[in-house]
Short mmCIF file of C-alpha atoms in Angstrom, two decimals:
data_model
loop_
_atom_site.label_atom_id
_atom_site.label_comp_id
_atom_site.label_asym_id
_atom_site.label_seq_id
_atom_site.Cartn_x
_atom_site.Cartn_y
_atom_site.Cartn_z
CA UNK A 1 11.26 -27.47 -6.05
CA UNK A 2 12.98 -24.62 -8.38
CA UNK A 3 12.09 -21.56 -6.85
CA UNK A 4 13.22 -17.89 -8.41
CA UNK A 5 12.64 -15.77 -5.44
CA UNK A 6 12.09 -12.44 -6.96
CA UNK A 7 13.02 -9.12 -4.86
CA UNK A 8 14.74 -5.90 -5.19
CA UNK A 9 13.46 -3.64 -7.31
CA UNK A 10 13.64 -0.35 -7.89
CA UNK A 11 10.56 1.40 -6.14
CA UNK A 12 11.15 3.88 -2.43
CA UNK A 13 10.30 -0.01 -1.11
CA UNK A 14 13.41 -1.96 -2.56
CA UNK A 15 15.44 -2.06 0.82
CA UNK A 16 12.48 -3.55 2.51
CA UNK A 17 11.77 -5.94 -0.11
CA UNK A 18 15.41 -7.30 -0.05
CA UNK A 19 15.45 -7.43 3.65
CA UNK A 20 12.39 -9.66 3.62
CA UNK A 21 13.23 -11.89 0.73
CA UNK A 22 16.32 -13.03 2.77
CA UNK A 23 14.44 -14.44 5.42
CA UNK A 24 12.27 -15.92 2.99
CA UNK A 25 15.32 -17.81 1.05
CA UNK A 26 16.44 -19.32 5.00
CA UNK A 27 13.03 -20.68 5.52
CA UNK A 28 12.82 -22.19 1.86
CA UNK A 29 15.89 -23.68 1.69
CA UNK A 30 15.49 -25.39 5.67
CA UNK A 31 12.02 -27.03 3.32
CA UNK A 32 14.57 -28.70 1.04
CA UNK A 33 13.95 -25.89 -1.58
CA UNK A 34 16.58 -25.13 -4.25
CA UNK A 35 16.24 -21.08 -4.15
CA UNK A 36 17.54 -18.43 -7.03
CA UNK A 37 17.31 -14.50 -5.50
CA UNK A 38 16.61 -12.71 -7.95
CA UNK A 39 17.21 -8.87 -7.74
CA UNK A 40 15.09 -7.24 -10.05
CA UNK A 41 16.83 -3.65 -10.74
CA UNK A 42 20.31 -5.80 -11.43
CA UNK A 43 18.76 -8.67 -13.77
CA UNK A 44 15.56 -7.34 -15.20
CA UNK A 45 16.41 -8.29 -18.87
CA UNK A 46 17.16 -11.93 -17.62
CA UNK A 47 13.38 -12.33 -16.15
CA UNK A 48 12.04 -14.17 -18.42
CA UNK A 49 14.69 -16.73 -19.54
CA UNK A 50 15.05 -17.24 -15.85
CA UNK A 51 11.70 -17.65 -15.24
CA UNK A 52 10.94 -20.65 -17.54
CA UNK A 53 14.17 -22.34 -15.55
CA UNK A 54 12.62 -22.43 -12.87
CA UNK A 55 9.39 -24.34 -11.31
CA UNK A 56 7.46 -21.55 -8.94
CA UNK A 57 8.09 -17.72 -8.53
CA UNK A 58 7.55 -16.26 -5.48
CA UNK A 59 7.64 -12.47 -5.91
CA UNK A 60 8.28 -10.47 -2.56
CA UNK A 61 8.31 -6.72 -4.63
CA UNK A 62 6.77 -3.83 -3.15
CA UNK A 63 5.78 -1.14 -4.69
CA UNK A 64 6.10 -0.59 -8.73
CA UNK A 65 7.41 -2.73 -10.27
CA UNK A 66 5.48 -6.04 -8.43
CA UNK A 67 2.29 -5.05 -7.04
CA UNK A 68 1.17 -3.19 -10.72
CA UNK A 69 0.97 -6.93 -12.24
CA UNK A 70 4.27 -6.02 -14.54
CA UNK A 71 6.38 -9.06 -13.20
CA UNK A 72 3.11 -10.93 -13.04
CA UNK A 73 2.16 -10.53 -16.69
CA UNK A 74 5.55 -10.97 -17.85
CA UNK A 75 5.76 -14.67 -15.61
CA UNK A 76 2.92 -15.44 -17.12
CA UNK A 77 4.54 -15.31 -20.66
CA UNK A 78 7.29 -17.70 -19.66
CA UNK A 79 3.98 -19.94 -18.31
CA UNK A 80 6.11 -20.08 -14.83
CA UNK A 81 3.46 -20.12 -12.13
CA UNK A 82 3.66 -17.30 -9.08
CA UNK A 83 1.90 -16.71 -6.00
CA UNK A 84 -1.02 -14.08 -5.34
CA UNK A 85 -2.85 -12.20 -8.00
CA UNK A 86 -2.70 -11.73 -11.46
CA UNK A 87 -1.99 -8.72 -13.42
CA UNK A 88 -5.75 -6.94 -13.77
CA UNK A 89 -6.13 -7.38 -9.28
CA UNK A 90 -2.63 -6.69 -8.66
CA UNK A 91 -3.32 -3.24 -10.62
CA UNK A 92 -6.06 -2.08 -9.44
CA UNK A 93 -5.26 -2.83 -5.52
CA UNK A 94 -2.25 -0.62 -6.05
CA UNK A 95 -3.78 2.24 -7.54
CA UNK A 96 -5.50 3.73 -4.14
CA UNK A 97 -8.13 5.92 -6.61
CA UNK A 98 -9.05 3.12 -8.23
CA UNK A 99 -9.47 0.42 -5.90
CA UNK A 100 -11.29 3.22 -3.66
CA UNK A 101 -13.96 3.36 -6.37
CA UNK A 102 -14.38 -0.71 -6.80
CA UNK A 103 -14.95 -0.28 -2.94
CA UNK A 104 -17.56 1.83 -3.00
CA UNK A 105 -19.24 0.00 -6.30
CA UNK A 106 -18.91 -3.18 -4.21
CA UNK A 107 -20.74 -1.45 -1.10
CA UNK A 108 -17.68 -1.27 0.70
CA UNK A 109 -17.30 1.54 3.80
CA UNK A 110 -14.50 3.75 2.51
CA UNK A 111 -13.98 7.48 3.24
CA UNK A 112 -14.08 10.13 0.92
CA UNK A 113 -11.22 10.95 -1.27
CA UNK A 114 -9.59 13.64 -3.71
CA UNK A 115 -7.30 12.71 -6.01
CA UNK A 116 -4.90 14.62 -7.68
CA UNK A 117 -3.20 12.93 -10.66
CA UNK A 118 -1.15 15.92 -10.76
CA UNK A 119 -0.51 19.32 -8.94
CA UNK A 120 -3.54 21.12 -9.00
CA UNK A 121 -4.05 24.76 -10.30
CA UNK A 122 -3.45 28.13 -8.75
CA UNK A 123 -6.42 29.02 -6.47
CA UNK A 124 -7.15 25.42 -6.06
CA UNK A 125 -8.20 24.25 -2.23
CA UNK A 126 -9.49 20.65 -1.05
CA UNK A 127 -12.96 19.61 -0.45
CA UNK A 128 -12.94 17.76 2.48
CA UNK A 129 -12.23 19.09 6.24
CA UNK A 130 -9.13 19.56 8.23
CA UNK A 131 -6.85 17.47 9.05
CA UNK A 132 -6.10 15.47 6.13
CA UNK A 133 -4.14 12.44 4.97
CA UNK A 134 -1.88 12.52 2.32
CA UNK A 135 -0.80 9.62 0.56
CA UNK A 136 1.12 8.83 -2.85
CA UNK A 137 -1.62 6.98 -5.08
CA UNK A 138 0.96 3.95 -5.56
CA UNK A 139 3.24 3.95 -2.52
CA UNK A 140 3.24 1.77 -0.19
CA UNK A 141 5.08 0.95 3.57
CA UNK A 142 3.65 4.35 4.60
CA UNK A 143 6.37 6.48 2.40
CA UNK A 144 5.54 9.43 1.05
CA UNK A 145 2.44 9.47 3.21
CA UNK A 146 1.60 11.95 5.81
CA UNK A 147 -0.84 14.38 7.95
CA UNK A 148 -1.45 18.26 6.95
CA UNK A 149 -3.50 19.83 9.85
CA UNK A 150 -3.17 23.39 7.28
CA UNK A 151 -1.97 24.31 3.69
CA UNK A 152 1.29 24.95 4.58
CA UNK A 153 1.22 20.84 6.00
CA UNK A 154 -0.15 19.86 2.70
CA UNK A 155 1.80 21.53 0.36
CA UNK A 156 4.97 20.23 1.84
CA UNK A 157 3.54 16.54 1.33
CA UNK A 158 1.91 17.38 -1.61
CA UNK A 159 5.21 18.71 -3.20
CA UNK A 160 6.96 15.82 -2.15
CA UNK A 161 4.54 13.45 -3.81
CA UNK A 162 4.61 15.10 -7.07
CA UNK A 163 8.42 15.37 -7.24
CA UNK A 164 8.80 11.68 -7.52
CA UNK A 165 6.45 11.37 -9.91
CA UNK A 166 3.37 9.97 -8.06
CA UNK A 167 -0.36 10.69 -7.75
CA UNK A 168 -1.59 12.50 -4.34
CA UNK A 169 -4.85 11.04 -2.67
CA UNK A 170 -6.09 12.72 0.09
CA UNK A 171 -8.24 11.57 2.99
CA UNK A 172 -10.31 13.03 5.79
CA UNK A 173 -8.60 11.79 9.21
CA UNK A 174 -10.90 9.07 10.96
CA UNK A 175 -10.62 8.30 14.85
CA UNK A 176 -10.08 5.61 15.61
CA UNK A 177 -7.71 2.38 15.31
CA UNK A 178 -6.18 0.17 13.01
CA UNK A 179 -7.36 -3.28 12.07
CA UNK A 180 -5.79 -5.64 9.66
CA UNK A 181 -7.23 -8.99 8.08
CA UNK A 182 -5.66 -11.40 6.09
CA UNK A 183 -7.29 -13.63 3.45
CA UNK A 184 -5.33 -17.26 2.70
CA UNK A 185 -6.99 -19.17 -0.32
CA UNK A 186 -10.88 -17.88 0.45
CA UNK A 187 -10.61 -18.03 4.26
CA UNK A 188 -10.47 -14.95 6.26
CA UNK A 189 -7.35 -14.92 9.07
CA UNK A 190 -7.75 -13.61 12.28
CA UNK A 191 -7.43 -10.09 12.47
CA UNK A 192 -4.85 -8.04 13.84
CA UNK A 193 -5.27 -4.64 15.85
CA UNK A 194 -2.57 -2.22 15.51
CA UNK A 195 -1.35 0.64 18.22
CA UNK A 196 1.35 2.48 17.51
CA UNK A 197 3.86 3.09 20.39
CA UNK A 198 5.94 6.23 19.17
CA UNK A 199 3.29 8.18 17.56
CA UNK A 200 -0.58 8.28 16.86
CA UNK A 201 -0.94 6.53 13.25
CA UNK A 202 1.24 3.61 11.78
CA UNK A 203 3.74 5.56 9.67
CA UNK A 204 7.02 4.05 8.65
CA UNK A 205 8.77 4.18 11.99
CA UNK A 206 6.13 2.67 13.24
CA UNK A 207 5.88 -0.21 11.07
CA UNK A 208 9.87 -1.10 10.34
CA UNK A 209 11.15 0.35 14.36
CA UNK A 210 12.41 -1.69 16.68
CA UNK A 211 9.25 -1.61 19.25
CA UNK A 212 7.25 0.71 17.13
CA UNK A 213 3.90 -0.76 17.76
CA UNK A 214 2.02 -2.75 19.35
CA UNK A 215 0.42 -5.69 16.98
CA UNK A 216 -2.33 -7.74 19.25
CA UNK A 217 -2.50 -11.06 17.26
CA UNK A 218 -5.39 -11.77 17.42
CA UNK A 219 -7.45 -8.33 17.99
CA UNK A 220 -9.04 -7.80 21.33
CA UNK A 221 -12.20 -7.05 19.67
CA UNK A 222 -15.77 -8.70 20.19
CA UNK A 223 -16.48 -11.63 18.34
CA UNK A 224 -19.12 -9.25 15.99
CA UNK A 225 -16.20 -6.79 15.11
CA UNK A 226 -13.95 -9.94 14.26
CA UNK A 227 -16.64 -11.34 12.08
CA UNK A 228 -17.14 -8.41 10.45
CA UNK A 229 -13.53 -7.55 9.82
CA UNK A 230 -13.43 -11.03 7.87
CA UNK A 231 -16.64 -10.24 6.04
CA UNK A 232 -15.48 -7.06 4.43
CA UNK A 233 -11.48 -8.38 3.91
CA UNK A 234 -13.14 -11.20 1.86
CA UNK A 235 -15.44 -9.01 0.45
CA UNK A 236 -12.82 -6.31 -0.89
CA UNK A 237 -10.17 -9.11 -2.00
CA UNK A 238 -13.11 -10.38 -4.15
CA UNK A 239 -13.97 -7.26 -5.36
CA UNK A 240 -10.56 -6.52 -6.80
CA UNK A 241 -10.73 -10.12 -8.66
CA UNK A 242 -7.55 -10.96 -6.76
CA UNK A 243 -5.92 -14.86 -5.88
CA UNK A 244 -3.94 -16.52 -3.18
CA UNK A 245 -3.86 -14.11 -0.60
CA UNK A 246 -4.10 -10.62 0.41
CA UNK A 247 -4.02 -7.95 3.39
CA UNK A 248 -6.88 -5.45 3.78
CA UNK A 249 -6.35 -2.44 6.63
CA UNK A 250 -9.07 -0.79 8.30
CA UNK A 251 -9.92 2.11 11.01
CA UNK A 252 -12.08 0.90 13.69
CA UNK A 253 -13.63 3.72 14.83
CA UNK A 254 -16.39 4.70 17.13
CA UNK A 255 -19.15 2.91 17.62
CA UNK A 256 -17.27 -0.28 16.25
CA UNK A 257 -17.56 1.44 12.91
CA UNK A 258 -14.89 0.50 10.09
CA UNK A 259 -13.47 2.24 7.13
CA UNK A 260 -11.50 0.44 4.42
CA UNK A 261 -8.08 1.97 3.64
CA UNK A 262 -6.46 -0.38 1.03
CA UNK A 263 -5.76 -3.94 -0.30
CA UNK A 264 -1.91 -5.12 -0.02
CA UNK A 265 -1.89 -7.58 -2.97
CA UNK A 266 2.20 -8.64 -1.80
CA UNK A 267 2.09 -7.63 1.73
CA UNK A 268 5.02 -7.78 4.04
CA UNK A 269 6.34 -11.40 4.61
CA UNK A 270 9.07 -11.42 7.09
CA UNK A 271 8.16 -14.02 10.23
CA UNK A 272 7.44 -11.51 12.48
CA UNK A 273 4.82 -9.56 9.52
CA UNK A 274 1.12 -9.06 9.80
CA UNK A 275 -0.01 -12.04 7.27
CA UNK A 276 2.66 -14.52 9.21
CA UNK A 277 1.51 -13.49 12.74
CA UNK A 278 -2.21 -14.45 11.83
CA UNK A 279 -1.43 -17.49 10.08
CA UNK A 280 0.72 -18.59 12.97
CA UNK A 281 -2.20 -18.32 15.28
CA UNK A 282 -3.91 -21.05 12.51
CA UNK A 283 -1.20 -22.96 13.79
CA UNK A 284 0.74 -22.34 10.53
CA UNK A 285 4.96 -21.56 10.69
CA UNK A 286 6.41 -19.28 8.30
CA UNK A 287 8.24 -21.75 6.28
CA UNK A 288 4.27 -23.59 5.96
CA UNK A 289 2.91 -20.41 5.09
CA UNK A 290 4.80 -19.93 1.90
CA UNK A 291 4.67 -23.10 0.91
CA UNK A 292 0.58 -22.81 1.34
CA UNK A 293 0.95 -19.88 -1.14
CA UNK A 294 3.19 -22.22 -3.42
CA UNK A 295 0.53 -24.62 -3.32
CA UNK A 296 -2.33 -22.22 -4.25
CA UNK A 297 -0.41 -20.57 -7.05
CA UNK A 298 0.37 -24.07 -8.63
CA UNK A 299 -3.21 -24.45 -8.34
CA UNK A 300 -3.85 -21.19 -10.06
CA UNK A 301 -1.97 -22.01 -12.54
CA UNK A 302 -3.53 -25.13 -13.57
CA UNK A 303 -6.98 -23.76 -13.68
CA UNK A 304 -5.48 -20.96 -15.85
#
């Protein structure tokens, strides 16, 4: 099969997003796959005309452009089938204000938010209690996200945030751990519970460091918290109309209670990534799990 492997970009996520678009071309091309990369930021205006040239898309962007549904909608205008969701899903799971609403529509546990579309007026002060998390509305790999335990904390994130251009969301700080559940087709994945090593939350260092957590594949967590992981991953990918596959992170906190952070409509896919890890212990390689998501987006594509 023609495959245009799509990476690059120009988001704070492109070097990640090249990194693991390599190791996606290797395992393609040992499957007897004829593979185009396709860096986005240098070849943009070629999309398209590339595109129809090619059988399949797989698009490993993070970050805008790729997870807002703009190389989605365009693909689908050269009618060249792609993996995942479409434009509307893809949208909406990247906008953390938004998809934080369709949670709690959908009856989903989420914690309170502010957001801040832009930098609030003088005299202005949050809502919810100290400490806080501070994340840009549309970022993802942990940039631009951090923890204000004061105003002087917040500012500084807040500041950086809104200097690049980005919405601020902020978040009360749950105890408790991370939990991560991948959906494949309309099948839940075993779940995957997260500890960082170097500091107390998964920042970037954490998540892209040599040793930087600890990811127990699959979570040593009763039976009940596993099932109900599942439950609400399915529940939230549905929600968010999305296709093919997703990533939905949690806090388990006390009690065995759980909070839903955010949908990854394109989340990491390197071997050694979350959504590999718990297809692997399906008894699924790498090289089988994109070629799963191949299969469902040609499927997609047919009903479309």
């Amino acid at each position: 099969m023609k495959i245009l492997l799509i990476a690059g970009g120009w988001s704070s996520e492109r070097e990640v997003s090249l990194t693991g678009a390599r190791g996606m071309q290797e395992a393609l091309v040992r499957r007897g796959h004829a593979v185009t990369f396709f860096d986005l930021l240098e070849h943009f205006d070629d999309l398209l005309e590339t595109a129809r040239q090619h059988d399949f898309a797989l698009i490993n962007l993070h970050g805008s452009p790729g997870e807002d549904g703009l190389v989605q909608a365009m693909l689908e205008k050269a009618d060249c089938p792609y993996q995942g969701s479409g434009p509307s899903g893809s949208f909406l799971a990247l906008n953390k204000a938004a998809a934080k609403q369709i949670f709690r529509m959908a009856g989903l546990p989420t914690a309170d938010w502010e957001f801040l579309p832009v930098r609030p007026a003088a005299g202005w002060e949050p809502r919810l209690p100290w400490p806080l998390f501070v994340k840009s509305t549309t970022g993802g790999s942990s940039l631009r996200l951090g923890r204000a335990a004061n105003r002087q904390e917040l500012d500084a994130i807040m500041d950086e945030i809104f200097a690049a251009g980005e919405g601020v969301l902020i978040e009360p700080q749950l105890p408790g751990r991370e939990i991560t559940c991948g959906i494949l087709g309309e099948e839940a994945m075993p779940p995957i519970l997260i500890e960082p090593v170097a500091g107390d939350y998964f920042d970037y260092e954490s998540k892209y460091a040599a040793g930087g957590a600890r990811e127990l594949c699959p979570a040593p967590v009763s039976p009940a918290v596993t099932a109900e992981v599942q439950r609400l991953a399915l529940a939230a990918h549905k929600a968010l109309g999305l296709k093919g596959y997703s990533r939905a992170d949690f806090i388990l906190g006390p009690g065995d209670s759980l909070h839903l952070l955010e949908v990854n409509t394109l989340p990491g896919m390197t071997p050694t990534s979350l959504v590999p890890q718990e297809a692997a212990q399906l008894g699924m390689d790498f090289g089988q799990l994109l070629e799963k998501l191949i299969e469902l987006g040609m499927e997609q594509h047919a009903k479309a």
